[in-house]
Tab-separated table of C-alpha atoms in Angstrom:
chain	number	residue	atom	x	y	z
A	242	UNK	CA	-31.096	-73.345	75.592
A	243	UNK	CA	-28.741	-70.955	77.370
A	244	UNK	CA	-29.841	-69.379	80.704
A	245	UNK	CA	-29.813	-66.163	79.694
A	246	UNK	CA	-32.841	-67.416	76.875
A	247	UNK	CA	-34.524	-69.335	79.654
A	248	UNK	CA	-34.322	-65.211	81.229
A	249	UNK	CA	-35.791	-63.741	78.060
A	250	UNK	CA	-38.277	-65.944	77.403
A	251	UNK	CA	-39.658	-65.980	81.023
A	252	UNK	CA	-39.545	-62.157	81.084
A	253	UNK	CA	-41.509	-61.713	77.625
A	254	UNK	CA	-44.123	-64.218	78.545
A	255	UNK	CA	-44.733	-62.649	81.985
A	256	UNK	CA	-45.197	-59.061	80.495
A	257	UNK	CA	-47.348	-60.356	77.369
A	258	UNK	CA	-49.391	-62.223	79.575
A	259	UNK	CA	-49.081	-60.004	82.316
A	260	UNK	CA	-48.690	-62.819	84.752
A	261	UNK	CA	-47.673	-61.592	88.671
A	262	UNK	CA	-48.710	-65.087	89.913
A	263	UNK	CA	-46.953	-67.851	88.629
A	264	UNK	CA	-45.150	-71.481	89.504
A	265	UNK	CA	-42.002	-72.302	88.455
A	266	UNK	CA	-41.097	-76.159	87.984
A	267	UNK	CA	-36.975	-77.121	87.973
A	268	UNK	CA	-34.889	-79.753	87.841
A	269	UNK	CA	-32.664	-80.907	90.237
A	270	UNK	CA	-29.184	-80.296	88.472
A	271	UNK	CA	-27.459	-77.331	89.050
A	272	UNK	CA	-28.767	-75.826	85.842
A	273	UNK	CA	-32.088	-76.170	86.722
A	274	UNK	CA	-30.991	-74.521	90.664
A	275	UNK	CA	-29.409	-71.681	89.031
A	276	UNK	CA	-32.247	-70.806	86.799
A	277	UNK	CA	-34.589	-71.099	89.462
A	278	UNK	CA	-32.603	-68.549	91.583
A	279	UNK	CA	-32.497	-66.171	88.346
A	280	UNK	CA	-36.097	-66.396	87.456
A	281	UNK	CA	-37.089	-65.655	91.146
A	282	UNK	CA	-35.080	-62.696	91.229
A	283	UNK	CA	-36.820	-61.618	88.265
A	284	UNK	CA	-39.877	-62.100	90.273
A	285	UNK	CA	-38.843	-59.708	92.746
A	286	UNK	CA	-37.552	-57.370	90.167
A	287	UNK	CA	-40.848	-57.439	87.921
A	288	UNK	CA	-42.463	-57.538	90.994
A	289	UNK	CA	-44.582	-60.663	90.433
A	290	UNK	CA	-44.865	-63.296	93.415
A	291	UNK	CA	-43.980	-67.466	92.835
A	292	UNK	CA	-46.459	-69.103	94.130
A	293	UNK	CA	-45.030	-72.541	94.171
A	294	UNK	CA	-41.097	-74.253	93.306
A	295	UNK	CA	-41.684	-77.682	92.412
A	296	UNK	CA	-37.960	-79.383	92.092
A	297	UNK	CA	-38.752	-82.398	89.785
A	298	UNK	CA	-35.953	-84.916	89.878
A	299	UNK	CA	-33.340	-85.369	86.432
């Protein structure tokens, strides 16, 4: 799954849902950093609030 689906779908669930309060788990690789740093700029943008990162090791 590209990033930019890992975007779309995290988007469309938020607004269907209408989630403003949500975790986010990642793995450690540099895909799962960058899409962690996407998604929580989404966060900001949508303006819903992360409660938690969890960084769960590859």
């Amino acid at each position: 799954m590209t990033l930019f689906k890992v975007h779309c779908h995290h988007c469309a669930a938020s607004r269907r849902f209408q989630w403003t309060y949500v975790t986010c788990v990642h793995d450690d690789t540099s895909y799962g950093e960058r899409g962690y740093q996407e998604i929580f700029k989404l966060a900001q943008e949508e303006k819903s609030c992360i409660a938690e990162a969890m960084k769960v090791k590859q």
